[in-house]
PDB file of C-alpha atoms in Angstrom:
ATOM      1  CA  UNK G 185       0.000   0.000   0.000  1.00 78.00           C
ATOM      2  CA  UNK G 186       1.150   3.304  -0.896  1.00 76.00           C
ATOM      3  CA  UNK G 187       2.134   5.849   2.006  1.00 87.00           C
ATOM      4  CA  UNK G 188       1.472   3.057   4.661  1.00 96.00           C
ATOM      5  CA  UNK G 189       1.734   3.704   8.173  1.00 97.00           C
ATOM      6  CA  UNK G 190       2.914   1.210  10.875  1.00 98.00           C
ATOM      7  CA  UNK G 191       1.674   2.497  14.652  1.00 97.00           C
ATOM      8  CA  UNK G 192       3.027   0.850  17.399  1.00 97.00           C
ATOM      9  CA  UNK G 193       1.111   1.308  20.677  1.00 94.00           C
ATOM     10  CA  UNK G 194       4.125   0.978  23.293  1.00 91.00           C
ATOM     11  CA  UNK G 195       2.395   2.812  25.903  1.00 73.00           C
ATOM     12  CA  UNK G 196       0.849   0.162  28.540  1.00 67.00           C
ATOM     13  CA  UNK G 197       1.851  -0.198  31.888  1.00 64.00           C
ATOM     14  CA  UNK G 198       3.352  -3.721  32.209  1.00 73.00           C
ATOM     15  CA  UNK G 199       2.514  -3.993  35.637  1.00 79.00           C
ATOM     16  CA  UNK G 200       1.892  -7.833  34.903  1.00 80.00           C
ATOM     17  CA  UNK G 201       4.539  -8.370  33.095  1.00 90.00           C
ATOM     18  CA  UNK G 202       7.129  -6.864  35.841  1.00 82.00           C
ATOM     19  CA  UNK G 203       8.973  -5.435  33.394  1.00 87.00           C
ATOM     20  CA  UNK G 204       8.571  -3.345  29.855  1.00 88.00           C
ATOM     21  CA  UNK G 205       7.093  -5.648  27.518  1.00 92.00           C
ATOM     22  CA  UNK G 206       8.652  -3.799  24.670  1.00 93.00           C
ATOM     23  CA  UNK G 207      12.055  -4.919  25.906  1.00 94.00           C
ATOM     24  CA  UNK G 208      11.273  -8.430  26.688  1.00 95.00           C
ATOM     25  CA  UNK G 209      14.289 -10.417  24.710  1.00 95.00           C
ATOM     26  CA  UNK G 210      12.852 -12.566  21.079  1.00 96.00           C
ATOM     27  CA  UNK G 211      14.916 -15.137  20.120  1.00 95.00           C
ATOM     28  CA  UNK G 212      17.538 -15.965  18.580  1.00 93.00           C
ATOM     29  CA  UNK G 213      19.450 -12.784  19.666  1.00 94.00           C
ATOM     30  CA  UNK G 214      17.845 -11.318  21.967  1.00 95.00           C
ATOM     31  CA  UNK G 215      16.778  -8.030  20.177  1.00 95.00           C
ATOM     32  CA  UNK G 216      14.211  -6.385  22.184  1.00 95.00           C
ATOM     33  CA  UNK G 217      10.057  -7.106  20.971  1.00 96.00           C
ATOM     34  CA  UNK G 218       9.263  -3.777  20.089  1.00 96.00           C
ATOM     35  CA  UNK G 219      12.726  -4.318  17.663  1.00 96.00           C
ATOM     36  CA  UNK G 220      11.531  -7.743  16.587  1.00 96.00           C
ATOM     37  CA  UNK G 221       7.764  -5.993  15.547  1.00 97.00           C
ATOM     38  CA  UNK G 222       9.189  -3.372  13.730  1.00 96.00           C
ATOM     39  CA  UNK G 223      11.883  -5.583  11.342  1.00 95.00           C
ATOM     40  CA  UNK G 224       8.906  -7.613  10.681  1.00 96.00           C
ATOM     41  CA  UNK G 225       6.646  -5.837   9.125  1.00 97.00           C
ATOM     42  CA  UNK G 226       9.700  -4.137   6.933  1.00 95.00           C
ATOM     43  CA  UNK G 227       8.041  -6.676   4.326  1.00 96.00           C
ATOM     44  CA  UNK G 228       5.020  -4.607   3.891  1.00 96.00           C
ATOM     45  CA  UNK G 229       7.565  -1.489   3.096  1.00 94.00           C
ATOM     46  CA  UNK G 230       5.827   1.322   5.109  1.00 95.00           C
ATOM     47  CA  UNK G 231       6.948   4.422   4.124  1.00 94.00           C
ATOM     48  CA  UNK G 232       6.858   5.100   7.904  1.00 95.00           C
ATOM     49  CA  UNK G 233       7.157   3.813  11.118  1.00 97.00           C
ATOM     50  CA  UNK G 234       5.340   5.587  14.394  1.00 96.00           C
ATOM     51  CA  UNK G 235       6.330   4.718  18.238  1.00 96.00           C
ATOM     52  CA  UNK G 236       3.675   5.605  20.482  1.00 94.00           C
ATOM     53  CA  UNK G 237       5.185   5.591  23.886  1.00 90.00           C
ATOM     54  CA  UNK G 238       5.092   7.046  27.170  1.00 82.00           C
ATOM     55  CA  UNK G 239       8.527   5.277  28.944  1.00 80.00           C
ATOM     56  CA  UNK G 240      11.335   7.636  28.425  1.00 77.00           C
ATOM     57  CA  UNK G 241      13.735   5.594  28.432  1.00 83.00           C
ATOM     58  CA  UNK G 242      12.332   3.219  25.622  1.00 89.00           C
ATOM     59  CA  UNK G 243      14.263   5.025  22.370  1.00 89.00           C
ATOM     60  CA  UNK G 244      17.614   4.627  24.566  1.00 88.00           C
ATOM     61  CA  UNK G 245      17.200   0.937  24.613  1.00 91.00           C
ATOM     62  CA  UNK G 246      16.091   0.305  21.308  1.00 93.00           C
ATOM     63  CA  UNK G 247      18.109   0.303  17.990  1.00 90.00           C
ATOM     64  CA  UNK G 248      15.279   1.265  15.458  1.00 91.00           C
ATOM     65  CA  UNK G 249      17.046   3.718  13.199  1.00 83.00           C
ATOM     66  CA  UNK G 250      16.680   6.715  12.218  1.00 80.00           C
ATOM     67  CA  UNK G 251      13.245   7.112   9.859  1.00 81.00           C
ATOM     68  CA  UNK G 252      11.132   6.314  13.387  1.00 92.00           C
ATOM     69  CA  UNK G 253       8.847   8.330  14.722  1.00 93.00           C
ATOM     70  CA  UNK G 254       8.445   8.513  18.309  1.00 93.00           C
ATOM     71  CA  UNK G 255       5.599   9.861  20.093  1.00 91.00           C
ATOM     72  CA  UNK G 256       4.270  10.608  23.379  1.00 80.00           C
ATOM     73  CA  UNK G 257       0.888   9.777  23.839  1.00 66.00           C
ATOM     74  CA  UNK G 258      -0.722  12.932  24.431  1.00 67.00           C
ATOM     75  CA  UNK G 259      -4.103  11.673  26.107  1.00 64.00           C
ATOM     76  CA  UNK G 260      -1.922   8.592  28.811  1.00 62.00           C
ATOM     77  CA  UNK G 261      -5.181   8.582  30.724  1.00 68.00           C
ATOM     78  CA  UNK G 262      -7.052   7.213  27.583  1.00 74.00           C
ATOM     79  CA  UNK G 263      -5.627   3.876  26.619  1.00 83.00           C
ATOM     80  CA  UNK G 264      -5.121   2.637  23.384  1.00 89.00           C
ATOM     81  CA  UNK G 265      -7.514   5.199  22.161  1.00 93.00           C
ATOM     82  CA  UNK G 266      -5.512   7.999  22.655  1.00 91.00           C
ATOM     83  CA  UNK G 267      -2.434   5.967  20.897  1.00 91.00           C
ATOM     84  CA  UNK G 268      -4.267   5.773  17.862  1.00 94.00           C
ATOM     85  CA  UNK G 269      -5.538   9.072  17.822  1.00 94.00           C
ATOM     86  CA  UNK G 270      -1.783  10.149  18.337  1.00 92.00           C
ATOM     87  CA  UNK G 271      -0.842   8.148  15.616  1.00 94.00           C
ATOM     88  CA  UNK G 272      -3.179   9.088  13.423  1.00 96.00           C
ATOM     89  CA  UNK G 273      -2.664  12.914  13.378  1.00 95.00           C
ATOM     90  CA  UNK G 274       0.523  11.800  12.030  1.00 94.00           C
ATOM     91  CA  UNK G 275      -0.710   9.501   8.981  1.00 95.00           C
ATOM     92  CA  UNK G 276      -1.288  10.603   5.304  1.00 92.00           C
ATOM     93  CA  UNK G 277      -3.627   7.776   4.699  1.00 96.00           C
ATOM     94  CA  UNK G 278      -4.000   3.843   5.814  1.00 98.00           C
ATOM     95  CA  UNK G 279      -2.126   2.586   8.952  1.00 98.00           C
ATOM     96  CA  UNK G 280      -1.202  -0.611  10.489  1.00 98.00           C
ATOM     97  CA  UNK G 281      -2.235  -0.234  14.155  1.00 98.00           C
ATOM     98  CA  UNK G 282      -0.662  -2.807  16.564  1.00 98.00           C
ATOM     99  CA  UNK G 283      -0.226  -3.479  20.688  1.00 95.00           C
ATOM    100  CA  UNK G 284       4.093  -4.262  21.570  1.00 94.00           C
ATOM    101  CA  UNK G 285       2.622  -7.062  23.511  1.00 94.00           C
ATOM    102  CA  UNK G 286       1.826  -9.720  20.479  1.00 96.00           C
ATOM    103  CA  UNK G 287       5.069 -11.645  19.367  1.00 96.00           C
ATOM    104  CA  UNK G 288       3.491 -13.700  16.874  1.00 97.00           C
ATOM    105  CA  UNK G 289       1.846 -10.917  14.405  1.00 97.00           C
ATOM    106  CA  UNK G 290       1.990 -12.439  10.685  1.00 97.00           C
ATOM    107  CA  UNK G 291       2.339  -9.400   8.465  1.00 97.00           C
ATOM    108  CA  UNK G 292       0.154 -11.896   5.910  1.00 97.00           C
ATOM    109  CA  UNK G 293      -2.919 -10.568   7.710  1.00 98.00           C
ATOM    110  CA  UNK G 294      -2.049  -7.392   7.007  1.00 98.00           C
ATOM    111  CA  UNK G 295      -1.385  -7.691   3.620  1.00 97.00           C
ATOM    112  CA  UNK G 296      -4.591  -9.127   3.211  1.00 97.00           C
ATOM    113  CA  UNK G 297      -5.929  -6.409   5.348  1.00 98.00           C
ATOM    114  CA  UNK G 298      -4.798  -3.956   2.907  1.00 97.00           C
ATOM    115  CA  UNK G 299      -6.056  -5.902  -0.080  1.00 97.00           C
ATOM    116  CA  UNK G 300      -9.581  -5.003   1.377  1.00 98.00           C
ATOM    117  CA  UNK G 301      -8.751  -1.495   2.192  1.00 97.00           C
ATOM    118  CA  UNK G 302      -8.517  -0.888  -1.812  1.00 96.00           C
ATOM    119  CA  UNK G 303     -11.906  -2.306  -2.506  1.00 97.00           C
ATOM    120  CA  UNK G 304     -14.134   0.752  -4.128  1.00 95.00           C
ATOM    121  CA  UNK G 305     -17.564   1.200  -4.519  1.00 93.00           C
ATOM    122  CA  UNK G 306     -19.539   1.021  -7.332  1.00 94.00           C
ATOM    123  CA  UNK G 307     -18.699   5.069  -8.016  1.00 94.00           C
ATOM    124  CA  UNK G 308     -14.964   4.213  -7.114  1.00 94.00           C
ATOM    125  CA  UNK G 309     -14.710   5.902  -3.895  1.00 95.00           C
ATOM    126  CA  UNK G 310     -13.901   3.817  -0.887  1.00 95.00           C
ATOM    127  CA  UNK G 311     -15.576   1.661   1.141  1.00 97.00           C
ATOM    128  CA  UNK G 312     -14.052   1.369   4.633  1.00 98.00           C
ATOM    129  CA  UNK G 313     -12.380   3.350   6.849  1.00 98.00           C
ATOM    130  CA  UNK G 314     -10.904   0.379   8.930  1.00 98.00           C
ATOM    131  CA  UNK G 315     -10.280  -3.022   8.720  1.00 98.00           C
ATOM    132  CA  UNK G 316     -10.546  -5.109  12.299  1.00 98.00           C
ATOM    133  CA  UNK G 317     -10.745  -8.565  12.696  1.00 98.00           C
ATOM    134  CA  UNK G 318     -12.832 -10.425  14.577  1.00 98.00           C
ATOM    135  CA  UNK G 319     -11.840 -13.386  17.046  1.00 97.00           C
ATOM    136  CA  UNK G 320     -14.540 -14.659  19.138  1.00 96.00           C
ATOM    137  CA  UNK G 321     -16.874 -12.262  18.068  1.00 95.00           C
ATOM    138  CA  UNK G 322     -14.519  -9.515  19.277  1.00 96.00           C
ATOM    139  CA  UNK G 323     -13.664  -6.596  17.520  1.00 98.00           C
ATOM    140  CA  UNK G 324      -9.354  -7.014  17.523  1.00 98.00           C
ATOM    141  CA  UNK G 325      -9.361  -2.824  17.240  1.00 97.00           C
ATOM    142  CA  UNK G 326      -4.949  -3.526  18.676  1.00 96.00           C
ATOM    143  CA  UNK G 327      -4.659  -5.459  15.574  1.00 98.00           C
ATOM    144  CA  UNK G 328      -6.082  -3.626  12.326  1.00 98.00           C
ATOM    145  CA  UNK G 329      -6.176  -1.607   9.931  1.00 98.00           C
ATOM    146  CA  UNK G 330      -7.161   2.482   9.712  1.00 98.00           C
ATOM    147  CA  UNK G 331      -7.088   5.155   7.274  1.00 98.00           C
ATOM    148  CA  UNK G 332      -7.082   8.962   8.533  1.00 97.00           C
ATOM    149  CA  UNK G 333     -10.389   9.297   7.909  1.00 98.00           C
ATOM    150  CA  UNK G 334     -11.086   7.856  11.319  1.00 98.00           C
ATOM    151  CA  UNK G 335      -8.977  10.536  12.994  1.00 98.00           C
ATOM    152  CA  UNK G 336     -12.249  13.132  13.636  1.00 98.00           C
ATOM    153  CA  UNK G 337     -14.459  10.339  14.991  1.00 98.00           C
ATOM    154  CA  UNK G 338     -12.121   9.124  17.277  1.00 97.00           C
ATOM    155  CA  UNK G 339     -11.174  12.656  18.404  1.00 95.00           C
ATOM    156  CA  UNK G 340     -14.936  13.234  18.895  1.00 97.00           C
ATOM    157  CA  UNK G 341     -15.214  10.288  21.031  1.00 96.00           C
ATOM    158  CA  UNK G 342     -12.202  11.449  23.129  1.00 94.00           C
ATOM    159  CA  UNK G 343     -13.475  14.876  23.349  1.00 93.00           C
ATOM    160  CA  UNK G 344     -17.223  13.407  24.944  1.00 95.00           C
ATOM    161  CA  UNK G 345     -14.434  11.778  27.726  1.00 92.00           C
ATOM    162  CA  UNK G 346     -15.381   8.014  26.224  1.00 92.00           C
ATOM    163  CA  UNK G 347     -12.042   6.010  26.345  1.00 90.00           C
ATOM    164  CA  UNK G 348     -13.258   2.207  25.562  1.00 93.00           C
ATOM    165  CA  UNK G 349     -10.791   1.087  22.465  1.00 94.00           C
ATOM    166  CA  UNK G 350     -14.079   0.114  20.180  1.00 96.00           C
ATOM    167  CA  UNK G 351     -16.562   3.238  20.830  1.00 97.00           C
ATOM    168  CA  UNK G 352     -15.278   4.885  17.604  1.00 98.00           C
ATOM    169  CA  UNK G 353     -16.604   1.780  15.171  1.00 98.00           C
ATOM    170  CA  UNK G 354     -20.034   2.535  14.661  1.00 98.00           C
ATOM    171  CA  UNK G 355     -19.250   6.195  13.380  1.00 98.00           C
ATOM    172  CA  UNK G 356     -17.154   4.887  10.793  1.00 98.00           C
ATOM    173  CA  UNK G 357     -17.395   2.263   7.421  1.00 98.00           C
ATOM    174  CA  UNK G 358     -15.848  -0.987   8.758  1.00 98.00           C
ATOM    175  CA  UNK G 359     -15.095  -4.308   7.147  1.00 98.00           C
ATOM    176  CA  UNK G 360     -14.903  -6.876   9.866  1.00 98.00           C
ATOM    177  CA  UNK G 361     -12.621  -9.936   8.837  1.00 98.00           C
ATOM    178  CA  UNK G 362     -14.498 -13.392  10.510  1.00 98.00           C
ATOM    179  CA  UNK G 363     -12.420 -15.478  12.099  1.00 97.00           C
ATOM    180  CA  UNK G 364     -12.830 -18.050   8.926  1.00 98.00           C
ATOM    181  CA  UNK G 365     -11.314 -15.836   6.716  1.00 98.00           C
ATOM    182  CA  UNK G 366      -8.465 -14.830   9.529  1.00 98.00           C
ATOM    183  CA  UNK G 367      -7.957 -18.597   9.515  1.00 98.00           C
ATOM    184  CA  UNK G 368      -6.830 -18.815   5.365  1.00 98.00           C
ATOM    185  CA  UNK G 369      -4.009 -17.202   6.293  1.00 97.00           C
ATOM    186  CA  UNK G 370      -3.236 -17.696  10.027  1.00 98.00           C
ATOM    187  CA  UNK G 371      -5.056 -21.378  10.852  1.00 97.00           C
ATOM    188  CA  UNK G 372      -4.156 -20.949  14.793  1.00 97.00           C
ATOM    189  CA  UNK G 373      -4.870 -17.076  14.932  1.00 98.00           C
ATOM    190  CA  UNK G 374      -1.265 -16.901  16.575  1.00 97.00           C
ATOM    191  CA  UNK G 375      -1.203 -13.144  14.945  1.00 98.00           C
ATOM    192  CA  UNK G 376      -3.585 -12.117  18.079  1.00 97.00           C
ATOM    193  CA  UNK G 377      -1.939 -14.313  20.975  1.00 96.00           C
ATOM    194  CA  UNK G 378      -0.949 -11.293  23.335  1.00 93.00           C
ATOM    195  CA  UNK G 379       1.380 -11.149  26.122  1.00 95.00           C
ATOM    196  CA  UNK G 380       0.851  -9.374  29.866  1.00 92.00           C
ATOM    197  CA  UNK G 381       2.496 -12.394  32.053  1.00 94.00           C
ATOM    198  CA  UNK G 382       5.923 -13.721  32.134  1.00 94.00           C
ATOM    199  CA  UNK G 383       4.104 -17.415  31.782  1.00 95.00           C
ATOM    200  CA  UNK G 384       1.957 -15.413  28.579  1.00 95.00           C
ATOM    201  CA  UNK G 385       4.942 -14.631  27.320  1.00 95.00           C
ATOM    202  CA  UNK G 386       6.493 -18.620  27.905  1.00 95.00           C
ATOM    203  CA  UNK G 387       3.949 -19.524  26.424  1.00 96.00           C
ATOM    204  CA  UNK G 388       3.975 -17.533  23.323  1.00 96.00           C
ATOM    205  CA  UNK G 389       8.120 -18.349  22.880  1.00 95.00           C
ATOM    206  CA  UNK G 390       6.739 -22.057  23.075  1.00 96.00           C
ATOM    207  CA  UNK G 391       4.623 -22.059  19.836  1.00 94.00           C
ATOM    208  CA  UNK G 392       7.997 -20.407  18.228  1.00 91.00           C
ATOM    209  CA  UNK G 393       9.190 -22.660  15.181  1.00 83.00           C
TER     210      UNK G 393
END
């Protein structure tokens, strides 16, 4: 996709975890996650790469180069919300919009993902402003896909105090991706398996080939 965006929300707590989850060490060398997210999804070539953290000491211990973007998250009291609103002030036009905390993304998803965010309508305008998956019947809104658009509805939400990560969706043209379809390309839905415990994150190392 042309002028993609990759958003990284790196602005939790990781009071669970005991430690910063974006510096919890991925095999084989060690590099830190948020590292390991970002090389990643290099194969969908974003043209640029957004940090959205609040720990100060985060760009000091990472090794990301110099073409990131690094943000504080300007509403910390709003959650993930806020980091994509952040994010989005700062995106020409469709963005990747993932948590630090899930090891196992497949950037396959998100290439399909963005072959749904071209679809047109019948006048050739576009149809969606976001693209979320859905596991268990839950909107996945730290996994998907955004365009800009979005930006004034999720502001508005922010602005009535309303913080919950999927309040934004109904104000705006979504394609929701059933688990079915989610399943073509990643059968175990490892792409969604989130960390917040040291035995989460075991766990996720575990199902590493």
């Amino acid at each position: 996709m042309v002028g993609l965006t990759l958003i990284i929300n790196a602005g939790g707590g990781s009071r669970r975890m005991g430690r910063p989850k974006a510096l919890l060490p991925f095999p084989p060398d060690d590099r830190p996650l948020l590292e390991h997210i970002v090389h990643r999804f290099q194969v969908l070539a974003p043209a640029q790469t957004v940090i959205i953290a609040n720990e100060p000491t985060l760009r000091a211990r990472t090794d990301l180069g110099d073409n990131v973007c690094w943000l504080g998250d300007t509403l910390p009291d709003m959650g993930p919300l806020g980091g994509l609103a952040a994010g989005l002030a700062v995106c020409a036009g469709w963005a990747i919009f993932v948590a630090c905390d899930m090891p196992l993304l497949n950037p396959a998803l998100f290439a399909h993902f963005g072959a749904l965010a071209a679809q047109t309508d019948a006048r050739g305008a576009p149809r969606w402003d976001a693209i979320v998956p859905l596991v268990n019947d839950y909107p996945e809104v730290l996994h998907a896909l955004y365009h800009r658009r979005c930006l004034v509805k999720v502001q508005a939400r922010l602005d009535a105090g309303e913080r919950r990560a999927i309040c934004f969706l109904p104000d705006v043209r979504v394609r929701y991706v059933q688990e079915a379809e989610l399943r073509i390309v990643d059968p175990a839905l490892q792409s969604f398996f989130n960390v917040n415990t040291p035995t989460e994150w075991a766990q996720a190392l575990a199902l590493l080939p």
